[in-house]
Amino acid sequence: MENFDILEKLKQGNETYVKNVSPELLQSLTEKQNPYAVILTCSDSRVIPEKIFSADLGELFVIRVAGNTLNEPQLGSVFYAVEHLNVETVVVLGHTNCGAVHAAATNCEESLLLPILSEISASGKTESETELCCLNVQRCCDILRKAIHSENLNIYGAIYDLKTGKVNFNI
Ligand SMILES: [Zn+2]
């Protein structure tokens, strides 16, 4: 697809969205939001929290970055949702076949990727990319637990399976 065609596709997609979205819902969310969960997950095009959790506008506070890593802006985003939007549930959602985890596991050295890959590598040494994915999620959960202190806050790690569409919360 040419770039022009892609822009057209995006414009048409937005027109379709505007045609189908509930005006009442848009109106109710114009001045405020009250999401019930934060999802920190990967930018991967196959991992879309609103679809995975059957959620609508205003329901999930989503932070997406390759490898669902936790650098300062992501940490600040979680903090904002917890402190200012009173969200009490945070999910760090890794996924199978993650390109960022693969890049970290294979010692990719592209400089612009290093801030992401060094975070993933810091979670542990293992031959298994599946295990590294879990370690990365668990490390993010630990960092969040140490950094954000809020009385009723629950932080969960989970892995989304690209093949089945299921989220495993028991990692
Ligand atoms: Zn990924």
mmCIF file with all atom_site columns, C-alpha atoms and ligand atoms in Angstrom:
data_model
loop_
_atom_site.group_PDB
_atom_site.id
_atom_site.type_symbol
_atom_site.label_atom_id
_atom_site.label_alt_id
_atom_site.label_comp_id
_atom_site.label_asym_id
_atom_site.label_entity_id
_atom_site.label_seq_id
_atom_site.pdbx_PDB_ins_code
_atom_site.Cartn_x
_atom_site.Cartn_y
_atom_site.Cartn_z
_atom_site.occupancy
_atom_site.B_iso_or_equiv
_atom_site.pdbx_formal_charge
_atom_site.auth_seq_id
_atom_site.auth_comp_id
_atom_site.auth_asym_id
_atom_site.auth_atom_id
_atom_site.pdbx_PDB_model_num
ATOM   1   C  CA . MET A 1 1   ? 0.000   0.000   0.000  1.00 0.00 ? 1   MET A CA 1
ATOM   2   C  CA . GLU A 1 2   ? 1.277   3.497   -0.856 1.00 0.00 ? 2   GLU A CA 1
ATOM   3   C  CA . ASN A 1 3   ? 1.593   6.029   1.963  1.00 0.00 ? 3   ASN A CA 1
ATOM   4   C  CA . PHE A 1 4   ? -1.210  8.061   0.431  1.00 0.00 ? 4   PHE A CA 1
ATOM   5   C  CA . ASP A 1 5   ? -3.502  5.046   0.403  1.00 0.00 ? 5   ASP A CA 1
ATOM   6   C  CA . ILE A 1 6   ? -2.698  4.331   4.004  1.00 0.00 ? 6   ILE A CA 1
ATOM   7   C  CA . LEU A 1 7   ? -3.589  7.882   5.029  1.00 0.00 ? 7   LEU A CA 1
ATOM   8   C  CA . GLU A 1 8   ? -6.859  7.505   3.119  1.00 0.00 ? 8   GLU A CA 1
ATOM   9   C  CA . LYS A 1 9   ? -7.492  4.226   4.901  1.00 0.00 ? 9   LYS A CA 1
ATOM   10  C  CA . LEU A 1 10  ? -6.968  5.938   8.243  1.00 0.00 ? 10  LEU A CA 1
ATOM   11  C  CA . LYS A 1 11  ? -9.285  8.802   7.297  1.00 0.00 ? 11  LYS A CA 1
ATOM   12  C  CA . GLN A 1 12  ? -11.995 6.429   6.166  1.00 0.00 ? 12  GLN A CA 1
ATOM   13  C  CA . GLY A 1 13  ? -11.534 4.367   9.277  1.00 0.00 ? 13  GLY A CA 1
ATOM   14  C  CA . ASN A 1 14  ? -12.098 7.431   11.403 1.00 0.00 ? 14  ASN A CA 1
ATOM   15  C  CA . GLU A 1 15  ? -15.208 8.350   9.416  1.00 0.00 ? 15  GLU A CA 1
ATOM   16  C  CA . THR A 1 16  ? -16.607 4.897   10.038 1.00 0.00 ? 16  THR A CA 1
ATOM   17  C  CA . TYR A 1 17  ? -15.767 5.239   13.723 1.00 0.00 ? 17  TYR A CA 1
ATOM   18  C  CA . VAL A 1 18  ? -17.475 8.621   14.010 1.00 0.00 ? 18  VAL A CA 1
ATOM   19  C  CA . LYS A 1 19  ? -20.543 7.205   12.267 1.00 0.00 ? 19  LYS A CA 1
ATOM   20  C  CA . ASN A 1 20  ? -20.794 4.242   14.653 1.00 0.00 ? 20  ASN A CA 1
ATOM   21  C  CA . VAL A 1 21  ? -19.658 5.604   18.004 1.00 0.00 ? 21  VAL A CA 1
ATOM   22  C  CA . SER A 1 22  ? -22.356 6.507   20.506 1.00 0.00 ? 22  SER A CA 1
ATOM   23  C  CA . PRO A 1 23  ? -22.667 10.310  20.737 1.00 0.00 ? 23  PRO A CA 1
ATOM   24  C  CA . GLU A 1 24  ? -23.990 9.889   24.294 1.00 0.00 ? 24  GLU A CA 1
ATOM   25  C  CA . LEU A 1 25  ? -20.892 7.938   25.266 1.00 0.00 ? 25  LEU A CA 1
ATOM   26  C  CA . LEU A 1 26  ? -18.616 10.550  23.686 1.00 0.00 ? 26  LEU A CA 1
ATOM   27  C  CA . GLN A 1 27  ? -20.488 13.301  25.522 1.00 0.00 ? 27  GLN A CA 1
ATOM   28  C  CA . SER A 1 28  ? -20.331 11.500  28.851 1.00 0.00 ? 28  SER A CA 1
ATOM   29  C  CA . LEU A 1 29  ? -16.566 11.177  28.491 1.00 0.00 ? 29  LEU A CA 1
ATOM   30  C  CA . THR A 1 30  ? -15.750 14.621  27.148 1.00 0.00 ? 30  THR A CA 1
ATOM   31  C  CA . GLU A 1 31  ? -15.112 16.267  30.511 1.00 0.00 ? 31  GLU A CA 1
ATOM   32  C  CA . LYS A 1 32  ? -13.992 13.316  32.589 1.00 0.00 ? 32  LYS A CA 1
ATOM   33  C  CA . GLN A 1 33  ? -12.761 9.754   32.531 1.00 0.00 ? 33  GLN A CA 1
ATOM   34  C  CA . ASN A 1 34  ? -13.191 7.020   35.077 1.00 0.00 ? 34  ASN A CA 1
ATOM   35  C  CA . PRO A 1 35  ? -11.267 3.965   33.848 1.00 0.00 ? 35  PRO A CA 1
ATOM   36  C  CA . TYR A 1 36  ? -11.338 0.869   36.071 1.00 0.00 ? 36  TYR A CA 1
ATOM   37  C  CA . ALA A 1 37  ? -7.914  -0.507  35.135 1.00 0.00 ? 37  ALA A CA 1
ATOM   38  C  CA . VAL A 1 38  ? -4.487  0.476   33.888 1.00 0.00 ? 38  VAL A CA 1
ATOM   39  C  CA . ILE A 1 39  ? -3.003  -1.802  31.257 1.00 0.00 ? 39  ILE A CA 1
ATOM   40  C  CA . LEU A 1 40  ? 0.709   -1.491  30.553 1.00 0.00 ? 40  LEU A CA 1
ATOM   41  C  CA . THR A 1 41  ? 1.360   -3.532  27.452 1.00 0.00 ? 41  THR A CA 1
ATOM   42  C  CA . CYS A 1 42  ? 3.330   -3.811  24.224 1.00 0.00 ? 42  CYS A CA 1
ATOM   43  C  CA . SER A 1 43  ? 2.887   -1.638  21.131 1.00 0.00 ? 43  SER A CA 1
ATOM   44  C  CA . ASP A 1 44  ? 2.555   -4.808  19.051 1.00 0.00 ? 44  ASP A CA 1
ATOM   45  C  CA . SER A 1 45  ? -0.297  -4.410  16.569 1.00 0.00 ? 45  SER A CA 1
ATOM   46  C  CA . ARG A 1 46  ? -1.737  -7.754  17.627 1.00 0.00 ? 46  ARG A CA 1
ATOM   47  C  CA . VAL A 1 47  ? -2.103  -6.781  21.279 1.00 0.00 ? 47  VAL A CA 1
ATOM   48  C  CA . ILE A 1 48  ? -5.039  -4.411  21.642 1.00 0.00 ? 48  ILE A CA 1
ATOM   49  C  CA . PRO A 1 49  ? -6.242  -4.217  25.253 1.00 0.00 ? 49  PRO A CA 1
ATOM   50  C  CA . GLU A 1 50  ? -9.683  -2.799  24.422 1.00 0.00 ? 50  GLU A CA 1
ATOM   51  C  CA . LYS A 1 51  ? -10.327 -5.765  22.149 1.00 0.00 ? 51  LYS A CA 1
ATOM   52  C  CA . ILE A 1 52  ? -8.677  -8.363  24.376 1.00 0.00 ? 52  ILE A CA 1
ATOM   53  C  CA . PHE A 1 53  ? -10.752 -7.297  27.404 1.00 0.00 ? 53  PHE A CA 1
ATOM   54  C  CA . SER A 1 54  ? -13.904 -6.354  25.462 1.00 0.00 ? 54  SER A CA 1
ATOM   55  C  CA . ALA A 1 55  ? -13.724 -2.807  26.780 1.00 0.00 ? 55  ALA A CA 1
ATOM   56  C  CA . ASP A 1 56  ? -15.139 0.427   25.415 1.00 0.00 ? 56  ASP A CA 1
ATOM   57  C  CA . LEU A 1 57  ? -14.047 4.058   25.485 1.00 0.00 ? 57  LEU A CA 1
ATOM   58  C  CA . GLY A 1 58  ? -13.235 5.328   28.950 1.00 0.00 ? 58  GLY A CA 1
ATOM   59  C  CA . GLU A 1 59  ? -12.792 1.898   30.524 1.00 0.00 ? 59  GLU A CA 1
ATOM   60  C  CA . LEU A 1 60  ? -9.072  1.192   30.286 1.00 0.00 ? 60  LEU A CA 1
ATOM   61  C  CA . PHE A 1 61  ? -6.136  3.517   30.854 1.00 0.00 ? 61  PHE A CA 1
ATOM   62  C  CA . VAL A 1 62  ? -3.669  2.035   28.387 1.00 0.00 ? 62  VAL A CA 1
ATOM   63  C  CA . ILE A 1 63  ? 0.066   2.563   28.162 1.00 0.00 ? 63  ILE A CA 1
ATOM   64  C  CA . ARG A 1 64  ? 1.694   0.876   25.218 1.00 0.00 ? 64  ARG A CA 1
ATOM   65  C  CA . VAL A 1 65  ? 5.405   0.704   24.533 1.00 0.00 ? 65  VAL A CA 1
ATOM   66  C  CA . ALA A 1 66  ? 7.470   -1.962  22.816 1.00 0.00 ? 66  ALA A CA 1
ATOM   67  C  CA . GLY A 1 67  ? 8.172   -4.747  25.288 1.00 0.00 ? 67  GLY A CA 1
ATOM   68  C  CA . ASN A 1 68  ? 5.791   -3.242  27.877 1.00 0.00 ? 68  ASN A CA 1
ATOM   69  C  CA . THR A 1 69  ? 8.794   -1.752  29.613 1.00 0.00 ? 69  THR A CA 1
ATOM   70  C  CA . LEU A 1 70  ? 8.700   0.692   32.456 1.00 0.00 ? 70  LEU A CA 1
ATOM   71  C  CA . ASN A 1 71  ? 10.783  3.781   31.814 1.00 0.00 ? 71  ASN A CA 1
ATOM   72  C  CA . GLU A 1 72  ? 10.011  7.054   33.577 1.00 0.00 ? 72  GLU A CA 1
ATOM   73  C  CA . PRO A 1 73  ? 7.183   8.309   31.315 1.00 0.00 ? 73  PRO A CA 1
ATOM   74  C  CA . GLN A 1 74  ? 5.358   4.993   31.639 1.00 0.00 ? 74  GLN A CA 1
ATOM   75  C  CA . LEU A 1 75  ? 5.831   5.008   35.404 1.00 0.00 ? 75  LEU A CA 1
ATOM   76  C  CA . GLY A 1 76  ? 4.491   8.554   35.533 1.00 0.00 ? 76  GLY A CA 1
ATOM   77  C  CA . SER A 1 77  ? 1.491   7.514   33.456 1.00 0.00 ? 77  SER A CA 1
ATOM   78  C  CA . VAL A 1 78  ? 0.619   4.688   35.852 1.00 0.00 ? 78  VAL A CA 1
ATOM   79  C  CA . PHE A 1 79  ? 1.090   7.045   38.790 1.00 0.00 ? 79  PHE A CA 1
ATOM   80  C  CA . TYR A 1 80  ? -1.248  9.579   37.203 1.00 0.00 ? 80  TYR A CA 1
ATOM   81  C  CA . ALA A 1 81  ? -3.994  7.004   36.720 1.00 0.00 ? 81  ALA A CA 1
ATOM   82  C  CA . VAL A 1 82  ? -3.664  5.703   40.273 1.00 0.00 ? 82  VAL A CA 1
ATOM   83  C  CA . GLU A 1 83  ? -3.349  9.036   42.047 1.00 0.00 ? 83  GLU A CA 1
ATOM   84  C  CA . HIS A 1 84  ? -5.574  11.253  39.918 1.00 0.00 ? 84  HIS A CA 1
ATOM   85  C  CA . LEU A 1 85  ? -8.101  8.879   38.377 1.00 0.00 ? 85  LEU A CA 1
ATOM   86  C  CA . ASN A 1 86  ? -8.297  6.585   41.416 1.00 0.00 ? 86  ASN A CA 1
ATOM   87  C  CA . VAL A 1 87  ? -7.602  3.422   39.466 1.00 0.00 ? 87  VAL A CA 1
ATOM   88  C  CA . GLU A 1 88  ? -6.934  0.499   41.819 1.00 0.00 ? 88  GLU A CA 1
ATOM   89  C  CA . THR A 1 89  ? -6.095  -2.251  39.345 1.00 0.00 ? 89  THR A CA 1
ATOM   90  C  CA . VAL A 1 90  ? -2.946  -2.279  37.242 1.00 0.00 ? 90  VAL A CA 1
ATOM   91  C  CA . VAL A 1 91  ? -2.113  -5.055  34.798 1.00 0.00 ? 91  VAL A CA 1
ATOM   92  C  CA . VAL A 1 92  ? 1.292   -5.436  33.171 1.00 0.00 ? 92  VAL A CA 1
ATOM   93  C  CA . LEU A 1 93  ? 0.510   -7.467  30.077 1.00 0.00 ? 93  LEU A CA 1
ATOM   94  C  CA . GLY A 1 94  ? 3.293   -9.182  28.166 1.00 0.00 ? 94  GLY A CA 1
ATOM   95  C  CA . HIS A 1 95  ? 2.609   -11.394 25.173 1.00 0.00 ? 95  HIS A CA 1
ATOM   96  C  CA . THR A 1 96  ? 3.941   -14.445 23.354 1.00 0.00 ? 96  THR A CA 1
ATOM   97  C  CA . ASN A 1 97  ? 6.255   -13.929 20.361 1.00 0.00 ? 97  ASN A CA 1
ATOM   98  C  CA . CYS A 1 98  ? 7.189   -10.415 21.466 1.00 0.00 ? 98  CYS A CA 1
ATOM   99  C  CA . GLY A 1 99  ? 9.675   -8.819  19.067 1.00 0.00 ? 99  GLY A CA 1
ATOM   100 C  CA . ALA A 1 100 ? 11.193  -6.676  21.803 1.00 0.00 ? 100 ALA A CA 1
ATOM   101 C  CA . VAL A 1 101 ? 11.782  -9.678  24.044 1.00 0.00 ? 101 VAL A CA 1
ATOM   102 C  CA . HIS A 1 102 ? 13.301  -11.523 21.091 1.00 0.00 ? 102 HIS A CA 1
ATOM   103 C  CA . ALA A 1 103 ? 15.593  -8.552  20.353 1.00 0.00 ? 103 ALA A CA 1
ATOM   104 C  CA . ALA A 1 104 ? 16.722  -8.435  23.981 1.00 0.00 ? 104 ALA A CA 1
ATOM   105 C  CA . ALA A 1 105 ? 17.250  -12.201 24.082 1.00 0.00 ? 105 ALA A CA 1
ATOM   106 C  CA . THR A 1 106 ? 19.380  -12.089 20.938 1.00 0.00 ? 106 THR A CA 1
ATOM   107 C  CA . ASN A 1 107 ? 21.463  -9.135  22.178 1.00 0.00 ? 107 ASN A CA 1
ATOM   108 C  CA . CYS A 1 108 ? 20.374  -6.642  19.533 1.00 0.00 ? 108 CYS A CA 1
ATOM   109 C  CA . GLU A 1 109 ? 22.507  -3.519  19.819 1.00 0.00 ? 109 GLU A CA 1
ATOM   110 C  CA . GLU A 1 110 ? 20.609  -0.887  17.817 1.00 0.00 ? 110 GLU A CA 1
ATOM   111 C  CA . SER A 1 111 ? 21.117  2.250   19.854 1.00 0.00 ? 111 SER A CA 1
ATOM   112 C  CA . LEU A 1 112 ? 17.581  3.604   19.675 1.00 0.00 ? 112 LEU A CA 1
ATOM   113 C  CA . LEU A 1 113 ? 16.262  0.298   20.994 1.00 0.00 ? 113 LEU A CA 1
ATOM   114 C  CA . LEU A 1 114 ? 18.670  0.103   23.905 1.00 0.00 ? 114 LEU A CA 1
ATOM   115 C  CA . PRO A 1 115 ? 16.481  1.950   26.473 1.00 0.00 ? 115 PRO A CA 1
ATOM   116 C  CA . ILE A 1 116 ? 13.830  -0.695  25.869 1.00 0.00 ? 116 ILE A CA 1
ATOM   117 C  CA . LEU A 1 117 ? 16.076  -3.712  25.521 1.00 0.00 ? 117 LEU A CA 1
ATOM   118 C  CA . SER A 1 118 ? 18.218  -2.911  28.564 1.00 0.00 ? 118 SER A CA 1
ATOM   119 C  CA . GLU A 1 119 ? 15.050  -2.882  30.693 1.00 0.00 ? 119 GLU A CA 1
ATOM   120 C  CA . ILE A 1 120 ? 14.058  -6.303  29.410 1.00 0.00 ? 120 ILE A CA 1
ATOM   121 C  CA . SER A 1 121 ? 17.577  -7.695  29.824 1.00 0.00 ? 121 SER A CA 1
ATOM   122 C  CA . ALA A 1 122 ? 17.714  -6.382  33.391 1.00 0.00 ? 122 ALA A CA 1
ATOM   123 C  CA . SER A 1 123 ? 14.891  -8.737  34.345 1.00 0.00 ? 123 SER A CA 1
ATOM   124 C  CA . GLY A 1 124 ? 17.129  -11.797 34.198 1.00 0.00 ? 124 GLY A CA 1
ATOM   125 C  CA . LYS A 1 125 ? 19.201  -14.192 32.163 1.00 0.00 ? 125 LYS A CA 1
ATOM   126 C  CA . THR A 1 126 ? 17.508  -17.147 30.532 1.00 0.00 ? 126 THR A CA 1
ATOM   127 C  CA . GLU A 1 127 ? 17.616  -19.107 27.293 1.00 0.00 ? 127 GLU A CA 1
ATOM   128 C  CA . SER A 1 128 ? 13.835  -19.144 27.020 1.00 0.00 ? 128 SER A CA 1
ATOM   129 C  CA . GLU A 1 129 ? 12.124  -16.118 25.474 1.00 0.00 ? 129 GLU A CA 1
ATOM   130 C  CA . THR A 1 130 ? 8.857   -17.167 27.111 1.00 0.00 ? 130 THR A CA 1
ATOM   131 C  CA . GLU A 1 131 ? 10.548  -17.103 30.480 1.00 0.00 ? 131 GLU A CA 1
ATOM   132 C  CA . LEU A 1 132 ? 12.235  -13.776 29.735 1.00 0.00 ? 132 LEU A CA 1
ATOM   133 C  CA . CYS A 1 133 ? 8.833   -12.356 28.816 1.00 0.00 ? 133 CYS A CA 1
ATOM   134 C  CA . CYS A 1 134 ? 7.466   -13.460 32.223 1.00 0.00 ? 134 CYS A CA 1
ATOM   135 C  CA . LEU A 1 135 ? 10.508  -12.133 34.082 1.00 0.00 ? 135 LEU A CA 1
ATOM   136 C  CA . ASN A 1 136 ? 10.118  -8.789  32.335 1.00 0.00 ? 136 ASN A CA 1
ATOM   137 C  CA . VAL A 1 137 ? 6.467   -8.562  33.361 1.00 0.00 ? 137 VAL A CA 1
ATOM   138 C  CA . GLN A 1 138 ? 7.281   -9.557  36.947 1.00 0.00 ? 138 GLN A CA 1
ATOM   139 C  CA . ARG A 1 139 ? 10.081  -6.999  37.139 1.00 0.00 ? 139 ARG A CA 1
ATOM   140 C  CA . CYS A 1 140 ? 7.729   -4.267  35.938 1.00 0.00 ? 140 CYS A CA 1
ATOM   141 C  CA . CYS A 1 141 ? 5.232   -5.297  38.625 1.00 0.00 ? 141 CYS A CA 1
ATOM   142 C  CA . ASP A 1 142 ? 7.968   -5.132  41.280 1.00 0.00 ? 142 ASP A CA 1
ATOM   143 C  CA . ILE A 1 143 ? 9.081   -1.673  40.158 1.00 0.00 ? 143 ILE A CA 1
ATOM   144 C  CA . LEU A 1 144 ? 5.489   -0.438  40.273 1.00 0.00 ? 144 LEU A CA 1
ATOM   145 C  CA . ARG A 1 145 ? 4.917   -1.912  43.743 1.00 0.00 ? 145 ARG A CA 1
ATOM   146 C  CA . LYS A 1 146 ? 8.030   -0.154  45.035 1.00 0.00 ? 146 LYS A CA 1
ATOM   147 C  CA . ALA A 1 147 ? 7.323   3.176   43.331 1.00 0.00 ? 147 ALA A CA 1
ATOM   148 C  CA . ILE A 1 148 ? 3.602   3.647   43.843 1.00 0.00 ? 148 ILE A CA 1
ATOM   149 C  CA . HIS A 1 149 ? 2.094   3.370   47.268 1.00 0.00 ? 149 HIS A CA 1
ATOM   150 C  CA . SER A 1 150 ? -1.642  3.488   47.265 1.00 0.00 ? 150 SER A CA 1
ATOM   151 C  CA . GLU A 1 151 ? -3.747  1.688   49.854 1.00 0.00 ? 151 GLU A CA 1
ATOM   152 C  CA . ASN A 1 152 ? -6.054  -0.370  47.660 1.00 0.00 ? 152 ASN A CA 1
ATOM   153 C  CA . LEU A 1 153 ? -3.757  -0.822  44.696 1.00 0.00 ? 153 LEU A CA 1
ATOM   154 C  CA . ASN A 1 154 ? -3.565  -4.274  43.084 1.00 0.00 ? 154 ASN A CA 1
ATOM   155 C  CA . ILE A 1 155 ? -0.858  -4.962  40.524 1.00 0.00 ? 155 ILE A CA 1
ATOM   156 C  CA . TYR A 1 156 ? -1.055  -8.065  38.367 1.00 0.00 ? 156 TYR A CA 1
ATOM   157 C  CA . GLY A 1 157 ? 1.283   -9.565  35.794 1.00 0.00 ? 157 GLY A CA 1
ATOM   158 C  CA . ALA A 1 158 ? -0.204  -11.438 32.842 1.00 0.00 ? 158 ALA A CA 1
ATOM   159 C  CA . ILE A 1 159 ? 0.693   -12.846 29.439 1.00 0.00 ? 159 ILE A CA 1
ATOM   160 C  CA . TYR A 1 160 ? -1.477  -12.642 26.338 1.00 0.00 ? 160 TYR A CA 1
ATOM   161 C  CA . ASP A 1 161 ? -1.283  -15.644 24.022 1.00 0.00 ? 161 ASP A CA 1
ATOM   162 C  CA . LEU A 1 162 ? -1.301  -14.522 20.387 1.00 0.00 ? 162 LEU A CA 1
ATOM   163 C  CA . LYS A 1 163 ? -2.445  -17.952 19.253 1.00 0.00 ? 163 LYS A CA 1
ATOM   164 C  CA . THR A 1 164 ? -5.489  -18.416 21.495 1.00 0.00 ? 164 THR A CA 1
ATOM   165 C  CA . GLY A 1 165 ? -6.372  -14.843 22.470 1.00 0.00 ? 165 GLY A CA 1
ATOM   166 C  CA . LYS A 1 166 ? -6.332  -15.866 26.138 1.00 0.00 ? 166 LYS A CA 1
ATOM   167 C  CA . VAL A 1 167 ? -4.748  -13.876 28.935 1.00 0.00 ? 167 VAL A CA 1
ATOM   168 C  CA . ASN A 1 168 ? -2.958  -15.935 31.574 1.00 0.00 ? 168 ASN A CA 1
ATOM   169 C  CA . PHE A 1 169 ? -2.942  -14.164 34.943 1.00 0.00 ? 169 PHE A CA 1
ATOM   170 C  CA . ASN A 1 170 ? -1.062  -17.009 36.647 1.00 0.00 ? 170 ASN A CA 1
ATOM   171 C  CA . ILE A 1 171 ? 2.502   -16.263 35.706 1.00 0.00 ? 171 ILE A CA 1
HETATM 172 ZN ZN . ZN  B 2 .   ? 5.743   -7.163  22.054 1.00 0.00 ? 1   ZN  B ZN 1
#
